[in-house]
Coordinates of C-alpha atoms and ligand atoms in Angstrom, one line a residue:
X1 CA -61.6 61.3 -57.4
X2 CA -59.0 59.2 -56.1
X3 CA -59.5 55.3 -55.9
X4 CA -58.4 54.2 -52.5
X5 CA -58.4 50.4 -51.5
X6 CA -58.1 48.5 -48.3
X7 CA -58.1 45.3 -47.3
X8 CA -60.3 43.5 -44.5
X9 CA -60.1 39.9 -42.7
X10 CA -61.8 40.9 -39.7
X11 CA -65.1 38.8 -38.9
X12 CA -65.4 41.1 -35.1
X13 CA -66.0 44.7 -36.7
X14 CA -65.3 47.5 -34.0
X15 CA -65.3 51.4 -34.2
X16 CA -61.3 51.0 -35.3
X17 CA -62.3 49.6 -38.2
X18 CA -64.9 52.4 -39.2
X19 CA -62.8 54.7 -38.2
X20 CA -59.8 53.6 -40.5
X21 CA -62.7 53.6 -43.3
X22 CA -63.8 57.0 -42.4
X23 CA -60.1 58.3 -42.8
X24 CA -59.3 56.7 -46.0
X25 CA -62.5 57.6 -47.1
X26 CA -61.4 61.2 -46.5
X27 CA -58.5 60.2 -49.6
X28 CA -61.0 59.4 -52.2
X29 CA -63.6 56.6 -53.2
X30 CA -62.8 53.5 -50.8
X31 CA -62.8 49.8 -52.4
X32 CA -62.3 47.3 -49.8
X33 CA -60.9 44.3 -50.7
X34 CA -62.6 41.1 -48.4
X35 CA -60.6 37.9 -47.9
X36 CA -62.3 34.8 -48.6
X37 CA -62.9 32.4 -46.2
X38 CA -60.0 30.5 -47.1
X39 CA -57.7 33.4 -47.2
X40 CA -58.3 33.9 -43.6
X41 CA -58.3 30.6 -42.5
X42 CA -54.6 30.7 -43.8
X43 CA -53.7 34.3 -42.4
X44 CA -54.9 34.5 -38.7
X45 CA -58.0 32.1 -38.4
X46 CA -60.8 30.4 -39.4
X47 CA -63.9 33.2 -39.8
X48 CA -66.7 33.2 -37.3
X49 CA -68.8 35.1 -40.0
X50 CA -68.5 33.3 -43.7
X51 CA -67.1 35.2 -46.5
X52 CA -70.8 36.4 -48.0
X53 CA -71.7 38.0 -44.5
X54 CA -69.2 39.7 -44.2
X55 CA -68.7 41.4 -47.8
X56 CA -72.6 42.3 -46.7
X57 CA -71.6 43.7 -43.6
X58 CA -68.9 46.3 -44.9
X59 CA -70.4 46.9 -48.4
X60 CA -72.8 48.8 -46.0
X61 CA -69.9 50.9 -43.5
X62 CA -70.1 54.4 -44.2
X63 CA -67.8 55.4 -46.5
X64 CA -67.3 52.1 -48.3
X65 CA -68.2 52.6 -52.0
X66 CA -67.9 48.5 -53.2
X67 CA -66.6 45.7 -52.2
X68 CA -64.2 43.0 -54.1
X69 CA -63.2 39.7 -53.1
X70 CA -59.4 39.2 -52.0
X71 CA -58.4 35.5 -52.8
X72 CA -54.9 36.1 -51.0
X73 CA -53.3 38.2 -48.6
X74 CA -50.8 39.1 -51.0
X75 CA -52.2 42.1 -52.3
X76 CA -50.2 41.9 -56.1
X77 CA -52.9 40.2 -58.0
X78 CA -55.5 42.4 -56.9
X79 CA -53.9 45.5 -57.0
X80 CA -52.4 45.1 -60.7
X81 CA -55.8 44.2 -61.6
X82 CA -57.6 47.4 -59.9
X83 CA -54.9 49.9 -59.4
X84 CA -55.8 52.1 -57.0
X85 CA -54.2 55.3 -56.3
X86 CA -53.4 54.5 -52.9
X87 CA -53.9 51.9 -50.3
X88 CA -54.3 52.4 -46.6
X89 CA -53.2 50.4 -43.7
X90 CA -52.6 50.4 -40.0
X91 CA -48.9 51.3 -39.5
X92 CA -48.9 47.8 -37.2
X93 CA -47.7 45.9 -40.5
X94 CA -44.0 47.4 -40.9
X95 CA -42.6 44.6 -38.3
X96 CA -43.4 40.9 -37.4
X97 CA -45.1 38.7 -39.9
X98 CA -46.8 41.4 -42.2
X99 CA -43.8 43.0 -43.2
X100 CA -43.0 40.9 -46.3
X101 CA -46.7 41.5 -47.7
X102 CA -46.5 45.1 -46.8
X103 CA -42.6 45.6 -48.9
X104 CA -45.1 43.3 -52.0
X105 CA -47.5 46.1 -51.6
X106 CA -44.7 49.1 -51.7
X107 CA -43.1 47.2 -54.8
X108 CA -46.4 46.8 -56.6
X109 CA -47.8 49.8 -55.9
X110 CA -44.3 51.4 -57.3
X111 CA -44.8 49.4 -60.8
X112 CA -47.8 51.7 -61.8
X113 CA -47.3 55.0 -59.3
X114 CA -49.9 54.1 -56.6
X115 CA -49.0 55.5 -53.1
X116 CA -49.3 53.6 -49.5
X117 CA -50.6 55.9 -47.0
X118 CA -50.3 54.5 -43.4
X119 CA -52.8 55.4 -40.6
X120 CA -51.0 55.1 -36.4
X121 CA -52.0 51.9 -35.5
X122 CA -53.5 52.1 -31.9
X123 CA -54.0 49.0 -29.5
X124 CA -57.8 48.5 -28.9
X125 CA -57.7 46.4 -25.8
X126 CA -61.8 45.8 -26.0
X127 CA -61.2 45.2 -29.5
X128 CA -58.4 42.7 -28.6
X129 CA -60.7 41.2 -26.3
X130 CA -63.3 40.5 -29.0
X131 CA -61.0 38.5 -31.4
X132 CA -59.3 36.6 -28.1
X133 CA -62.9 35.4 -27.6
X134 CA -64.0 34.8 -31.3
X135 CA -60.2 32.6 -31.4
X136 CA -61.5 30.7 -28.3
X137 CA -65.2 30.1 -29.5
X138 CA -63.2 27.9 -32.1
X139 CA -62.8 25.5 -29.4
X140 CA -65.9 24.7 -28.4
X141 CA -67.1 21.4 -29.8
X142 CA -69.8 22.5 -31.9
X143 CA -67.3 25.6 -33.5
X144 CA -64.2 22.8 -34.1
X145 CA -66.0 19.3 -35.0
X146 CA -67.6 21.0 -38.2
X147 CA -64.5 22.6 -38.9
X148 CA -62.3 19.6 -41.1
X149 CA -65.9 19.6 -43.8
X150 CA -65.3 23.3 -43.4
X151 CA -62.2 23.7 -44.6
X152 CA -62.4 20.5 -47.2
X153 CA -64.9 22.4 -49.2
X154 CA -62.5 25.6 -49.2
X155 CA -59.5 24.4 -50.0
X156 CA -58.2 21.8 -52.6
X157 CA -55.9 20.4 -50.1
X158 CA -55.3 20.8 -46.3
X159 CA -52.4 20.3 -44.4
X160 CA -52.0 18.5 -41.0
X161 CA -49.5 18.1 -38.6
X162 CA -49.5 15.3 -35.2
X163 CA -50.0 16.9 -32.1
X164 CA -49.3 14.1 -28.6
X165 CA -49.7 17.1 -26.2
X166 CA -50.5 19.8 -24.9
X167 CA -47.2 21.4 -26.1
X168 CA -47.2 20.0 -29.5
X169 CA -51.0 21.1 -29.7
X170 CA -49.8 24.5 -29.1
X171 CA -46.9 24.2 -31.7
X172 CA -49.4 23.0 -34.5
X173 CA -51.7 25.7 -33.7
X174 CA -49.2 28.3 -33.8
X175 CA -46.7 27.2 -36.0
X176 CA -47.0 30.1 -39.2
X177 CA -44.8 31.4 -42.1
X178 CA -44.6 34.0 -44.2
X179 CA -44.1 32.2 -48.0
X180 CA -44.1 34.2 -51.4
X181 CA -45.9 36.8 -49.9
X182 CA -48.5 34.8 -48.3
X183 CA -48.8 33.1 -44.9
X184 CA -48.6 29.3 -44.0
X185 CA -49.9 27.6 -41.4
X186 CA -51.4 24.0 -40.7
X187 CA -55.2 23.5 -41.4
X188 CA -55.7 20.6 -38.3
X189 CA -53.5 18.3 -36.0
X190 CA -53.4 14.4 -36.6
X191 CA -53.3 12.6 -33.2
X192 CA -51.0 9.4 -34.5
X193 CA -51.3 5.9 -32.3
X194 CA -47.7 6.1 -32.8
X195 CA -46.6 9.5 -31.6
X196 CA -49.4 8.9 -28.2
X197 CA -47.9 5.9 -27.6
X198 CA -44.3 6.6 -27.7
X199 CA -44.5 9.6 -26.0
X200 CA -45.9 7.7 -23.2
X201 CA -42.6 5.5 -24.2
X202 CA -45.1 2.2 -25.5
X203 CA -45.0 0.3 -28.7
X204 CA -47.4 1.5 -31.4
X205 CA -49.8 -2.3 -30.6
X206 CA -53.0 -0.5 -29.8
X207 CA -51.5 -1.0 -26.4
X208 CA -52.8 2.5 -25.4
X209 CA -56.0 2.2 -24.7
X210 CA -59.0 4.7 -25.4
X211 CA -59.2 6.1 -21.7
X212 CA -55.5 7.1 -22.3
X213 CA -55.9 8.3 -25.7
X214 CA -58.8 10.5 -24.3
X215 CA -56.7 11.8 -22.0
X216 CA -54.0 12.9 -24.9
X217 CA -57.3 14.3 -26.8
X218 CA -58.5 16.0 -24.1
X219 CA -55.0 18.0 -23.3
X220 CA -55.0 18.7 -26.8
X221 CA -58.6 20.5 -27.0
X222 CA -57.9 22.3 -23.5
X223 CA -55.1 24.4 -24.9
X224 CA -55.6 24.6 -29.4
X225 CA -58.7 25.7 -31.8
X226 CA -57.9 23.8 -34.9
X227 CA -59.8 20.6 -35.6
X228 CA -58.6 17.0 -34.8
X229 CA -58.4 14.1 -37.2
X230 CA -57.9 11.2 -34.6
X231 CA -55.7 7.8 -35.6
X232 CA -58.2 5.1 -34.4
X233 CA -56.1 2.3 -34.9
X234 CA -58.4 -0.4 -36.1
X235 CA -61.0 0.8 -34.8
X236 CA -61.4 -2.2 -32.1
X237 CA -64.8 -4.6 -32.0
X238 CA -67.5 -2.7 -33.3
X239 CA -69.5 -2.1 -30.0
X240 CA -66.2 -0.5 -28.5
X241 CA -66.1 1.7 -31.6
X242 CA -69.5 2.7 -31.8
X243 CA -68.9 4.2 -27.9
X244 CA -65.6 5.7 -28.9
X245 CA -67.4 7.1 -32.0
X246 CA -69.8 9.1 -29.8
X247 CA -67.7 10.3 -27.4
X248 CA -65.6 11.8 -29.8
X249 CA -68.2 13.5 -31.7
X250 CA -69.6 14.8 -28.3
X251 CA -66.1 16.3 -27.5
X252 CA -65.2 17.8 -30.6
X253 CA -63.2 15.8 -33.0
X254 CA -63.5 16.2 -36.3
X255 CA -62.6 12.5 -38.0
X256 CA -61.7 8.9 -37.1
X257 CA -59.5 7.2 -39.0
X258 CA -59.2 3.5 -39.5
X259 CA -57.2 0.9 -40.5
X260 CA -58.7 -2.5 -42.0
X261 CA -56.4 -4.6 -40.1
X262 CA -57.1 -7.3 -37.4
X263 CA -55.1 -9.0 -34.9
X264 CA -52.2 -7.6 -33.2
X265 CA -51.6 -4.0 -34.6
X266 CA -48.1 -3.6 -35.7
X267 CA -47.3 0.0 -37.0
X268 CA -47.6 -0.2 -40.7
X269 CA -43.8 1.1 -41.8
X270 CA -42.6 -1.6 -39.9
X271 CA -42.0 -3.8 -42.4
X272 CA -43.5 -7.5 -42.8
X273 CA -44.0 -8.5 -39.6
X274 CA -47.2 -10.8 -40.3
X275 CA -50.1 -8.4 -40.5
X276 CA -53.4 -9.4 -41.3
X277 CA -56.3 -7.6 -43.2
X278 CA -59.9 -7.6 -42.0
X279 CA -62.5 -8.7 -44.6
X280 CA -64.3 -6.6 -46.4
X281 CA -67.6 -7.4 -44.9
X282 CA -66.3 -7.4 -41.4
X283 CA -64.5 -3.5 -41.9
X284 CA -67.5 -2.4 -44.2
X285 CA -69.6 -3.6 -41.0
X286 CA -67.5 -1.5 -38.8
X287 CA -67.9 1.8 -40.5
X288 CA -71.8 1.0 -41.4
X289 CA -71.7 1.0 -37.5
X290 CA -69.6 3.9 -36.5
X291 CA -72.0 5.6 -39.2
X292 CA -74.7 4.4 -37.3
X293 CA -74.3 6.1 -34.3
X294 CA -73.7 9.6 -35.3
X295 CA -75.3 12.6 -34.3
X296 CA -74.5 15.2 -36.9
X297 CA -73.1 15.7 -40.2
X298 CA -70.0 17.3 -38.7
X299 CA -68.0 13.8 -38.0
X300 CA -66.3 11.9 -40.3
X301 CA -64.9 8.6 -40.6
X302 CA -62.2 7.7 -42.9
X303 CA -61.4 4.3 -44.0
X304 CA -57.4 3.0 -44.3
X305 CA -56.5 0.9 -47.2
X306 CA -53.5 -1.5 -46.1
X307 CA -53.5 -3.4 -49.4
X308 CA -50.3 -1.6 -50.3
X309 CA -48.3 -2.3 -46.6
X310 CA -49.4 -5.8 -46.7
X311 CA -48.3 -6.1 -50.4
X312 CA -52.6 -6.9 -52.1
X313 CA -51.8 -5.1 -54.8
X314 CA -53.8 -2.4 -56.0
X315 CA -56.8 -4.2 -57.5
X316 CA -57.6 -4.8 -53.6
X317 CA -57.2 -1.7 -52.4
X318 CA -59.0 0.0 -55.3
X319 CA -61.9 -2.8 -54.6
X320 CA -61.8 -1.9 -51.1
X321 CA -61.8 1.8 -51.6
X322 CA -65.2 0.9 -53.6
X323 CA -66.4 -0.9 -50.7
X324 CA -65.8 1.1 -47.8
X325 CA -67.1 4.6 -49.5
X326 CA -70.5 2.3 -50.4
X327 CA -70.9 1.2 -46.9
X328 CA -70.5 5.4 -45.8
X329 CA -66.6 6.0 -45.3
X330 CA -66.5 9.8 -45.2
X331 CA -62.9 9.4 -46.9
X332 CA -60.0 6.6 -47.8
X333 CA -56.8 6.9 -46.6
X334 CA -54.1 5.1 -48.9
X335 CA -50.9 3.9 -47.4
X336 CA -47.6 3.1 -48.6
X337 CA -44.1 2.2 -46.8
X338 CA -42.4 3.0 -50.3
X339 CA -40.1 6.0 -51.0
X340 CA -41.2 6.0 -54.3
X341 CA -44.8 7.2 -54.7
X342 CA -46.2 5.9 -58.3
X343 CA -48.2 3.2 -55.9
X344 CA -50.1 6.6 -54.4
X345 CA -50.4 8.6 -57.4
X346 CA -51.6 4.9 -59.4
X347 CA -54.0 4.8 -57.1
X348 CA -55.3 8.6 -56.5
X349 CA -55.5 8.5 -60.5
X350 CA -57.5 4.9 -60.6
X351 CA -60.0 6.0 -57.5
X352 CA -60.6 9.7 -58.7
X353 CA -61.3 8.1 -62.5
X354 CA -64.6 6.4 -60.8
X355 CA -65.1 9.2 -57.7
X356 CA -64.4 13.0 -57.9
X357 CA -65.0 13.9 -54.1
X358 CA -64.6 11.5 -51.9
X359 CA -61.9 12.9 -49.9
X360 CA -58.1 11.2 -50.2
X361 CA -55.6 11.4 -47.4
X362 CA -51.9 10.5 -47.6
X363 CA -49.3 10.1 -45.2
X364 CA -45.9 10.9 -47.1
X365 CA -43.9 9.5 -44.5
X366 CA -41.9 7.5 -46.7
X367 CA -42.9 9.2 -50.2
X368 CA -41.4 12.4 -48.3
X369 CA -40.1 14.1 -51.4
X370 CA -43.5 15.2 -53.0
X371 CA -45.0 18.5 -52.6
X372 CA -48.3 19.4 -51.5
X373 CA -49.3 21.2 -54.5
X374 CA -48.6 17.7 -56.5
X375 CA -50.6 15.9 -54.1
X376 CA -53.1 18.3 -55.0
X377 CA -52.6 18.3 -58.5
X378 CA -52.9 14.4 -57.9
X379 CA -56.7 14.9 -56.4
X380 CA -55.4 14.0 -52.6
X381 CA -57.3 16.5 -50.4
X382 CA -55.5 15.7 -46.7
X383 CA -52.2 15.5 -46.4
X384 CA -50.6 14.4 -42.8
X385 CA -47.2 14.5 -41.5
X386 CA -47.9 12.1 -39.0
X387 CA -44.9 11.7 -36.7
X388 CA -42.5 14.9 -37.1
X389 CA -42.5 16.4 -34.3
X390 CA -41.7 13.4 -31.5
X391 CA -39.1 12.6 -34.2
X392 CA -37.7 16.0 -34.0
X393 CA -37.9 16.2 -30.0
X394 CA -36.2 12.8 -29.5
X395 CA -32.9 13.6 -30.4
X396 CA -32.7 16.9 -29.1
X397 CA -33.7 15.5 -25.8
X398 CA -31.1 12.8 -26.0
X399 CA -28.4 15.0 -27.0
X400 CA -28.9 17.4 -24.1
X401 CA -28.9 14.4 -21.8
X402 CA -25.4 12.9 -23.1
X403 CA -24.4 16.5 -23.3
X404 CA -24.8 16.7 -19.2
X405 CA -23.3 13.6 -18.7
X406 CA -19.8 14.0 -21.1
X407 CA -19.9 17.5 -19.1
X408 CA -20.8 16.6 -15.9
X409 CA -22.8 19.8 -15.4
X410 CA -25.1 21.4 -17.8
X411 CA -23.2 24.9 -19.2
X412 CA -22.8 23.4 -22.4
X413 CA -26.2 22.0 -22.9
X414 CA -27.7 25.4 -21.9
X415 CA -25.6 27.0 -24.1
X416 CA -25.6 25.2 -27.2
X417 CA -29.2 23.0 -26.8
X418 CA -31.6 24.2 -24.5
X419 CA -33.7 27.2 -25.5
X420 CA -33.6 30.1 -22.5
X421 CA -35.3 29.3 -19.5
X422 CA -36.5 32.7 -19.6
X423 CA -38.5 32.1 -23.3
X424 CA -39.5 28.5 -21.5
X425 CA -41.4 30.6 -18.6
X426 CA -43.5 33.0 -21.4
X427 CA -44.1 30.2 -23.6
X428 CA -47.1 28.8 -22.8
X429 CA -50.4 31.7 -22.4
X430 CA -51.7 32.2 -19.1
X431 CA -54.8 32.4 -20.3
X432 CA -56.9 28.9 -21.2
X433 CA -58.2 28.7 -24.8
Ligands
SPV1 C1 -49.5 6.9 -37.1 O1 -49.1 8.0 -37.1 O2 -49.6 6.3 -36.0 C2 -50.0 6.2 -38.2 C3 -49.4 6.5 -39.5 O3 -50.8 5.3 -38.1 S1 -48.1 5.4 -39.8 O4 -47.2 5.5 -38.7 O5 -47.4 5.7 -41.1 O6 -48.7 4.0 -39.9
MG2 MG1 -51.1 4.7 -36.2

């Protein structure tokens, strides 16, 4: 009998599904091969149904002899390893996205003489329905807050991008690529003090306060699925905090971050301009409290070292790392205005010698030239790129407006800068999340 293998990410199973697995099982005995969680998460979306459910779930389809678990959507490893005779798929995957993996599955299958057999791929619009719902159920608070934990005990390391809008929400939720075969995308959206406030064209002082930085959040959640990991600043006084710690939670974020600085906020790449730390005591006080007030496990809250920025050296920030885990940071986030990043990878290897999990976050603003995979290698678990996309928006903006004015009318700009206004008017879903 022939050995026929598919491959499944679906958490919403519909009669399309069982009847693809009916026909290959009409080929000969039918493996199926089940993402994992994290497999997904990177592909379309994180699963409604987790990774055991749903091996459960097919393993029992008619027609489905066994099922195997699928680490990647790249099929290679797993098909060198079971070699089916042939695999089946929905004849959707010859354009758009899929049609890298699918010419990786044609190339594979050609190194031992298996055979692709492609079903007509037909549009299911109820089934269509189903995964626009499951994709919006993501949104709601309880689906997205527990989401960051999620995905921290999946992966090794996550990757994050800063949304200040609506728009930008949309572009981090969106944004994928096919990469050696597999598919990238970012895990969750940073909302940076710096991006909210200069979008609103303010300095980076904590001058925008929460109600406006609920408002940012709140455009954000309308529109995008993916979990938030909110730049508190420094967290203001405590009783503030506590409030702005609730109300988060209750809305859906996923994580506060905060910074152990006092006084007049100055954004930390700035340079020496007279920053002072809080005291250990006073910061360890603030996330005790924060802690305090939480409702679930979902919600973390991640203390910022600034013993690097404000030049401590790294007996402090290792000391306060100690500190602030002890008095229930969820995470520490160690910063650094320096290209060069031994002062990171110093302290990633110092803090991970005396704690394996609490998660590490970086922001390689500066340190821009390493990889995720060495941060990862490095024991970081969050990495955020906390300000590319106003800083990629500014200067296109500002070139189209000197464009119109050297032109006195805007032929050239349209032309040469402005995307169509016809892809402007389909760009944003009619539809609400
Ligand atoms: C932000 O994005 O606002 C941050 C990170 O706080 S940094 O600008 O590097 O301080
Ligand atoms: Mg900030």
């Amino acid at each position: 009998m022939k050995q026929v293998f598919l491959s499944m990410s679906t958490d919403v199973i519909h009669n399309g599904h069982i009847k693809i697995i009916a026909r290959a099982a009409t080929l000969g005995e039918v493996t199926v091969g089940v993402l994992t969680d994290e497999a997904v998460s990177e592909y379309k979306r994180f699963p409604l149904v987790p990774f055991e459910e749903r091996c459960e779930i097919i393993e029992n389809i008619k027609g489905v002899a066994r099922v195997v678990r699928q680490d990647s959507v790249d099929y290679e490893n797993i098909l060198l390893e079971l070699k089916p005779d042939i695999v089946v798929h929905g004849d959707d995957w010859r354009t758009g996205f899929q049609a890298p993996i699918r010419q990786r599955v044609i190339e594979t299958l050609a190194t031992y003489g298996g055979e692709l057999v492609e079903f007509p791929y037909t549009i299911n619009e109820s089934a269509e329905a189903l995964e626009e719902n499951a994709r919006r159920v993501l949104s709601l608070p309880d689906r997205r807050r527990p989401r960051l934990r999620q995905l921290l005990s999946l992966k090794q390391l996550i990757n994050v991008i800063e949304a200040h809008n609506g728009l930008t929400g949309l572009i981090a939720e969106t944004a994928k690529v096919e990469k050696d075969g597999d598919v990238a995308q970012f895990d969750a959206m940073w909302i940076s003090s710096l991006c909210d406030s200069t979008a609103k064209g303010k300095p980076d002082t904590e001058l925008v306060d929460t109600t406006s930085r609920l408002d940012t959040i709140n455009e954000i959640l309308e529109v995008t699925t993916k979990p938030i990991i909110l730049d508190g600043d420094s967290g203001g006084p405590i009783e503030h905090f506590q409030f702005f710690v609730s109300t988060l939670e209750r809305i859906g974020v996923s994580a506060i971050i905060i910074e152990d600085k006092t006084g007049m906020k100055r954004n930390s790449l700035f340079g020496d301009v007279g920053q002072s730390q809080d005291t250990v005591e006073a910061f360890s006080e603030k996330i005790a409290a924060g802690k305090a007030v939480l409702k679930t496990p979902d919600f973390m809250i991640v203390a910022r070292i600034e013993s690097l920025i404000l030049d401590q050296g790294m007996d402090d920030a290792l000391m306060r790392a100690r500190a602030y885990v002890n008095a229930g940071a969820d995470g520490v986030m160690i910063h650094s205005r320096k290209k060069d990043p031994s002062e990171i990878f110093e302290f990633c290897e110092k803090f991970r010698a005396e704690d394996p999990h609490t998660p590490i976050v970086v922001v390689p603003t500066t340190f821009n030239a390493v990889t995720e995979a060495e941060f990862g290698e490095r024991g970081v678990n969050v990495v955020i790129y906390a300000n590319h996309l106003i800083r990629a928006a500014f200067p296109a903006m500002m070139a189209t407006a000197e464009s119109i004015l050297t032109n006195s009318r805007c032929k050239e700009a349209d032309e040469e800068l402005c995307m169509p206004i016809k892809d402007v008017l389909t760009l944003i879903p009619e539809v609400s999340q």
